[in-house]
Amino acid sequence: MTGDSLTLSQQISAPESSDFLADVIAGLSSNPRALPCKYFYDERGAALFQKICDLPEYYITRTEIDILDRNRADIASHLGPDIELIGLGTGAGTKTRILIEALERPAVYIPVDISEKQLRESTVLFRKIFPDLEILPVCADYLQPVVLPSSSRKATRNIVYFPGSTIGNFEPTEALEFLRRIANFSCRGGGLLIGVDLKKDRRVLEAAYNDSADVTAQFNLNLLERVNRELAADFDLDQWRHLAIYNSSAGRIEMHLISEIDQFVHLDEQEFHVRRGEKIITEFSYKYAPEEFAALAGKAGFEFVRMWSDDARLFGVLYFTCSRDR
Ligand code: AVI
């Protein structure tokens, strides 16, 4: 082992594989049909998502980075010195790096991510850039209960960092349940720093999810390709079309795959008859008004402290404290 490597068994525990087949069969049998968006992220899906983040129409990633960059000192002073930072789904770590660089003597960083490759690479990089920081990577699905490693270092408080507006991909009831669970990490004087995509003009939203280069369409269709490859289904990809629409009453973008023809799909000795124009819902991406999100987090025990945003109020980075006992 070189200094650049991580010992898998000691420092990273692989998550248990969830039941892809059972989820797909249940989703194709439901009305309306739906597939869980967590299955977007196979290797090709993750690469396509990286491309989405750089698209001119997809304002989310660059706006969040810009907000962090411009407000790094103020954010760091709210989080305080000597903290334990718990990063959920922080991926390659671009945003977390900006944050950690601004923090005063951060003590411990615990990145929790399902992508083992990204976790390894970012841990190796962060250990080089931040030699005084203790980094304890956890390879796990943070949607499931996660046990965090304990550090020998004394931190003033735990701060959970959940960037990227991934919280928007949960139904509000699931988001509340998730926030309640992560409040356990940051209870008793800790905090939560979270990226939230804000409500805005539907034209801006629909352009972001129906980009002109069709990368989002490829990302969406890749889910069917994955089902074909991993579960031996026979989706004919030429007979499905991507469409994202903003459902303003529910406050969410809905990603659909629409059947171009009347067709049959086979999977695990089952046959699904799909009519022309019928849809499979593949993702919801909820958009919140700041006060709506603050109310939701409040139900989970978080107290709103402040929001940093961009001039056009496209995106919010919200900070909450938690005084609740475990
Ligand atoms: C990961 N998540 C926050 C993205 C979103 O905007 O809801 C996923 C995505 N779907 C299509 N484009 C991006």
Short mmCIF file of N, CA, C and O and ligand atoms in Angstrom, two decimals, residues 37 40-41 49 52-53 55 58-60 163-169 197 208-209 211 216 219-220 242 244 253 255 283-287, ligand 1:
data_model
loop_
_atom_site.label_atom_id
_atom_site.label_comp_id
_atom_site.label_asym_id
_atom_site.label_seq_id
_atom_site.Cartn_x
_atom_site.Cartn_y
_atom_site.Cartn_z
N CYS A 37 -35.35 7.05 -8.51
CA CYS A 37 -34.28 7.84 -9.15
C CYS A 37 -32.89 7.45 -8.65
O CYS A 37 -31.90 7.75 -9.30
N PHE A 40 -30.46 5.89 -11.17
CA PHE A 40 -29.83 6.62 -12.27
C PHE A 40 -28.32 6.46 -12.27
O PHE A 40 -27.67 6.51 -13.29
N TYR A 41 -27.75 6.28 -11.07
CA TYR A 41 -26.32 6.50 -10.91
C TYR A 41 -25.46 5.25 -11.03
O TYR A 41 -24.72 4.90 -10.12
N PHE A 49 -24.49 12.63 -15.21
CA PHE A 49 -24.88 13.65 -14.23
C PHE A 49 -23.79 14.72 -14.12
O PHE A 49 -24.09 15.91 -14.01
N ILE A 52 -24.37 17.01 -16.85
CA ILE A 52 -25.53 17.87 -16.59
C ILE A 52 -25.09 19.08 -15.76
O ILE A 52 -25.49 20.21 -16.01
N CYS A 53 -24.24 18.80 -14.76
CA CYS A 53 -23.82 19.88 -13.85
C CYS A 53 -23.11 21.02 -14.58
O CYS A 53 -23.08 22.14 -14.10
N LEU A 55 -23.93 21.93 -17.76
CA LEU A 55 -24.76 22.46 -18.86
C LEU A 55 -25.13 23.91 -18.61
O LEU A 55 -25.38 24.30 -17.46
N TYR A 58 -28.47 24.17 -16.76
CA TYR A 58 -28.56 23.60 -15.41
C TYR A 58 -27.78 24.53 -14.45
O TYR A 58 -26.60 24.36 -14.19
N TYR A 59 -28.51 25.52 -13.95
CA TYR A 59 -27.91 26.58 -13.13
C TYR A 59 -27.50 26.09 -11.74
O TYR A 59 -26.73 26.74 -11.03
N ILE A 60 -28.02 24.92 -11.31
CA ILE A 60 -27.93 24.52 -9.90
C ILE A 60 -26.48 24.44 -9.39
O ILE A 60 -26.12 25.07 -8.40
N PRO A 163 -25.10 19.05 0.37
CA PRO A 163 -25.18 19.99 -0.75
C PRO A 163 -25.98 19.46 -1.93
O PRO A 163 -26.49 18.33 -1.90
N GLY A 164 -26.09 20.27 -2.97
CA GLY A 164 -26.57 19.79 -4.27
C GLY A 164 -28.07 19.77 -4.46
O GLY A 164 -28.55 19.35 -5.50
N SER A 165 -28.82 20.19 -3.44
CA SER A 165 -30.30 20.13 -3.46
C SER A 165 -30.80 18.70 -3.68
O SER A 165 -31.90 18.51 -4.22
N THR A 166 -30.03 17.73 -3.24
CA THR A 166 -30.47 16.33 -3.32
C THR A 166 -31.71 16.12 -2.46
O THR A 166 -32.53 15.24 -2.74
N ILE A 167 -31.88 16.95 -1.46
CA ILE A 167 -33.07 16.85 -0.60
C ILE A 167 -34.35 17.00 -1.46
O ILE A 167 -35.39 16.46 -1.12
N GLY A 168 -34.23 17.71 -2.59
CA GLY A 168 -35.36 17.91 -3.48
C GLY A 168 -35.81 16.63 -4.16
O GLY A 168 -36.92 16.54 -4.68
N ASN A 169 -34.96 15.62 -4.18
CA ASN A 169 -35.33 14.34 -4.82
C ASN A 169 -36.12 13.43 -3.89
O ASN A 169 -36.49 12.32 -4.27
N ASP A 197 -32.75 23.95 -3.81
CA ASP A 197 -33.13 24.66 -5.03
C ASP A 197 -34.45 25.39 -4.78
O ASP A 197 -35.41 24.80 -4.25
N ALA A 208 -33.84 23.76 -17.56
CA ALA A 208 -32.74 23.09 -16.84
C ALA A 208 -32.85 21.57 -16.94
O ALA A 208 -31.85 20.86 -16.87
N TYR A 209 -34.09 21.07 -17.08
CA TYR A 209 -34.30 19.62 -17.10
C TYR A 209 -34.67 19.09 -18.49
O TYR A 209 -34.93 17.90 -18.64
N ASP A 211 -32.59 20.05 -21.40
CA ASP A 211 -31.51 20.83 -21.99
C ASP A 211 -31.42 20.62 -23.50
O ASP A 211 -31.81 19.57 -24.02
N THR A 216 -29.78 15.46 -20.43
CA THR A 216 -30.73 14.97 -19.43
C THR A 216 -31.59 13.83 -20.01
O THR A 216 -31.93 12.88 -19.31
N PHE A 219 -29.49 10.82 -19.80
CA PHE A 219 -29.41 10.44 -18.38
C PHE A 219 -30.68 9.66 -17.99
O PHE A 219 -30.62 8.62 -17.34
N ASN A 220 -31.82 10.16 -18.44
CA ASN A 220 -33.10 9.54 -18.11
C ASN A 220 -33.22 8.18 -18.80
O ASN A 220 -33.53 7.15 -18.17
N HIS A 242 -37.88 11.32 -23.45
CA HIS A 242 -37.73 12.04 -22.19
C HIS A 242 -38.58 13.31 -22.18
O HIS A 242 -38.64 14.02 -23.18
N ALA A 244 -39.45 16.51 -19.14
CA ALA A 244 -39.51 17.02 -17.76
C ALA A 244 -40.52 18.16 -17.73
O ALA A 244 -40.49 19.06 -18.57
N ILE A 253 -40.32 19.48 -10.24
CA ILE A 253 -40.04 19.01 -11.60
C ILE A 253 -40.33 17.52 -11.60
O ILE A 253 -39.94 16.80 -10.67
N MET A 255 -39.68 14.15 -13.89
CA MET A 255 -39.01 13.58 -15.06
C MET A 255 -39.81 12.37 -15.49
O MET A 255 -40.09 11.47 -14.68
N GLU A 283 -38.24 10.60 -11.72
CA GLU A 283 -37.66 11.46 -10.67
C GLU A 283 -38.60 12.63 -10.37
O GLU A 283 -39.21 13.19 -11.26
N PHE A 284 -38.64 12.97 -9.09
CA PHE A 284 -39.22 14.25 -8.68
C PHE A 284 -38.08 15.11 -8.18
O PHE A 284 -37.16 14.60 -7.52
N SER A 285 -38.14 16.38 -8.49
CA SER A 285 -37.13 17.30 -7.96
C SER A 285 -37.90 18.49 -7.39
O SER A 285 -38.31 19.40 -8.13
N TYR A 286 -38.11 18.45 -6.07
CA TYR A 286 -38.91 19.48 -5.40
C TYR A 286 -38.14 20.78 -5.28
O TYR A 286 -36.93 20.78 -5.02
N LYS A 287 -38.86 21.87 -5.45
CA LYS A 287 -38.30 23.21 -5.32
C LYS A 287 -39.03 23.87 -4.14
O LYS A 287 -40.25 23.69 -3.98
C1 AVI B 1 -29.19 15.09 -7.91
N1 AVI B 1 -30.34 15.99 -8.11
C2 AVI B 1 -30.27 17.10 -7.16
C3 AVI B 1 -30.56 16.41 -9.48
C4 AVI B 1 -31.80 17.35 -9.56
O1 AVI B 1 -31.64 18.44 -10.11
O2 AVI B 1 -32.85 16.99 -9.05
C5 AVI B 1 -30.75 15.23 -10.40
C6 AVI B 1 -31.06 15.63 -11.81
N2 AVI B 1 -32.03 15.14 -12.54
C7 AVI B 1 -32.02 15.69 -13.73
N3 AVI B 1 -31.08 16.60 -13.76
C8 AVI B 1 -30.45 16.56 -12.59
#
